[in-house]
């Protein structure tokens, strides 16, 4: 599955960086990578009490949850008419508050359809 492939990719990234460049455990992003692997295999209903919510930026958790949502709920980038690569650039150029507003607008648009 895609979750397993992504988890393997993260593990390979950690191994490559850790063996060639820097101990992964000392990198500031390590808790986020570790939390991502946990998030991938945590049921949505179990996320409420999960430490993943403290170890990952909330915007990343929300974007991941869009991948679990019904097909009718567009992702923020689809709603903005951007390909994923352009949305990634958009995220780099905007604040987390602006990204959260894009998420809110996406959820509002979906709820108005219901």
GROMACS .gro file of C-alpha atoms in nm:
model
  114
    1UNK     CA    1   0.000   0.000   0.000
    2UNK     CA    2   0.098   0.363  -0.026
    3UNK     CA    3   0.132   0.389   0.353
    4UNK     CA    4   0.383   0.107   0.364
    5UNK     CA    5   0.577   0.251   0.072
    6UNK     CA    6   0.594   0.594   0.237
    7UNK     CA    7   0.706   0.443   0.568
    8UNK     CA    8   0.978   0.249   0.385
    9UNK     CA    9   1.087   0.566   0.203
   10UNK     CA   10   1.117   0.752   0.534
   11UNK     CA   11   1.317   0.466   0.685
   12UNK     CA   12   1.552   0.465   0.383
   13UNK     CA   13   1.594   0.842   0.411
   14UNK     CA   14   1.680   0.809   0.779
   15UNK     CA   15   1.926   0.529   0.706
   16UNK     CA   16   2.093   0.717   0.423
   17UNK     CA   17   2.124   1.042   0.615
   18UNK     CA   18   2.225   0.866   0.935
   19UNK     CA   19   2.495   0.655   0.776
   20UNK     CA   20   2.637   0.918   0.542
   21UNK     CA   21   2.580   1.264   0.687
   22UNK     CA   22   2.452   1.305   1.038
   23UNK     CA   23   2.303   1.096   1.320
   24UNK     CA   24   1.930   1.116   1.249
   25UNK     CA   25   1.844   1.121   1.619
   26UNK     CA   26   2.028   1.454   1.651
   27UNK     CA   27   1.840   1.620   1.365
   28UNK     CA   28   1.557   1.859   1.458
   29UNK     CA   29   1.325   1.684   1.212
   30UNK     CA   30   1.370   1.339   1.371
   31UNK     CA   31   1.062   1.360   1.600
   32UNK     CA   32   0.851   1.462   1.300
   33UNK     CA   33   0.977   1.173   1.085
   34UNK     CA   34   0.917   0.929   1.369
   35UNK     CA   35   0.568   1.071   1.425
   36UNK     CA   36   0.492   1.046   1.052
   37UNK     CA   37   0.565   0.673   1.053
   38UNK     CA   38   0.333   0.635   1.354
   39UNK     CA   39   0.064   0.852   1.193
   40UNK     CA   40   0.061   0.640   0.880
   41UNK     CA   41  -0.049   0.333   1.073
   42UNK     CA   42  -0.269   0.491   1.341
   43UNK     CA   43  -0.641   0.460   1.284
   44UNK     CA   44  -0.812   0.797   1.246
   45UNK     CA   45  -1.037   0.723   1.543
   46UNK     CA   46  -0.730   0.671   1.765
   47UNK     CA   47  -0.556   0.998   1.677
   48UNK     CA   48  -0.730   1.206   1.944
   49UNK     CA   49  -0.508   1.079   2.224
   50UNK     CA   50  -0.199   1.010   2.016
   51UNK     CA   51   0.138   1.175   2.087
   52UNK     CA   52   0.164   1.219   1.709
   53UNK     CA   53  -0.042   1.534   1.750
   54UNK     CA   54   0.233   1.691   1.962
   55UNK     CA   55   0.524   1.564   1.755
   56UNK     CA   56   0.410   1.682   1.412
   57UNK     CA   57   0.313   2.028   1.295
   58UNK     CA   58  -0.067   2.043   1.291
   59UNK     CA   59  -0.075   2.148   0.927
   60UNK     CA   60   0.107   1.826   0.830
   61UNK     CA   61  -0.137   1.615   1.030
   62UNK     CA   62  -0.432   1.790   0.865
   63UNK     CA   63  -0.288   1.742   0.518
   64UNK     CA   64  -0.238   1.373   0.590
   65UNK     CA   65  -0.598   1.344   0.710
   66UNK     CA   66  -0.718   1.477   0.374
   67UNK     CA   67  -0.573   1.160   0.221
   68UNK     CA   68  -0.812   0.961   0.441
   69UNK     CA   69  -1.115   1.175   0.369
   70UNK     CA   70  -1.402   1.090   0.136
   71UNK     CA   71  -1.331   1.153  -0.231
   72UNK     CA   72  -1.580   1.441  -0.234
   73UNK     CA   73  -1.364   1.636   0.012
   74UNK     CA   74  -1.106   1.801  -0.207
   75UNK     CA   75  -0.760   1.867  -0.075
   76UNK     CA   76  -0.671   2.233  -0.028
   77UNK     CA   77  -0.445   2.224  -0.335
   78UNK     CA   78  -0.716   2.073  -0.555
   79UNK     CA   79  -0.963   2.335  -0.435
   80UNK     CA   80  -0.705   2.605  -0.519
   81UNK     CA   81  -0.657   2.452  -0.865
   82UNK     CA   82  -0.289   2.376  -0.806
   83UNK     CA   83  -0.092   2.060  -0.873
   84UNK     CA   84   0.067   1.916  -0.557
   85UNK     CA   85   0.414   2.046  -0.651
   86UNK     CA   86   0.285   2.404  -0.690
   87UNK     CA   87   0.092   2.375  -0.363
   88UNK     CA   88   0.414   2.269  -0.191
   89UNK     CA   89   0.577   2.586  -0.324
   90UNK     CA   90   0.273   2.785  -0.208
   91UNK     CA   91   0.313   2.637   0.141
   92UNK     CA   92   0.680   2.737   0.147
   93UNK     CA   93   0.587   3.095   0.057
   94UNK     CA   94   0.300   3.137   0.305
   95UNK     CA   95   0.261   3.125   0.680
   96UNK     CA   96   0.112   2.834   0.870
   97UNK     CA   97  -0.187   3.057   0.950
   98UNK     CA   98  -0.246   3.110   0.578
   99UNK     CA   99  -0.221   2.735   0.519
  100UNK     CA  100  -0.467   2.674   0.802
  101UNK     CA  101  -0.704   2.924   0.642
  102UNK     CA  102  -0.683   2.729   0.314
  103UNK     CA  103  -0.774   2.415   0.509
  104UNK     CA  104  -1.066   2.594   0.679
  105UNK     CA  105  -1.193   2.722   0.344
  106UNK     CA  106  -1.172   2.372   0.198
  107UNK     CA  107  -1.367   2.226   0.490
  108UNK     CA  108  -1.626   2.506   0.469
  109UNK     CA  109  -1.676   2.444   0.100
  110UNK     CA  110  -1.726   2.072   0.166
  111UNK     CA  111  -1.971   2.131   0.453
  112UNK     CA  112  -2.179   2.363   0.236
  113UNK     CA  113  -2.224   2.074  -0.009
  114UNK     CA  114  -2.366   1.848   0.260
   0.00000   0.00000   0.00000
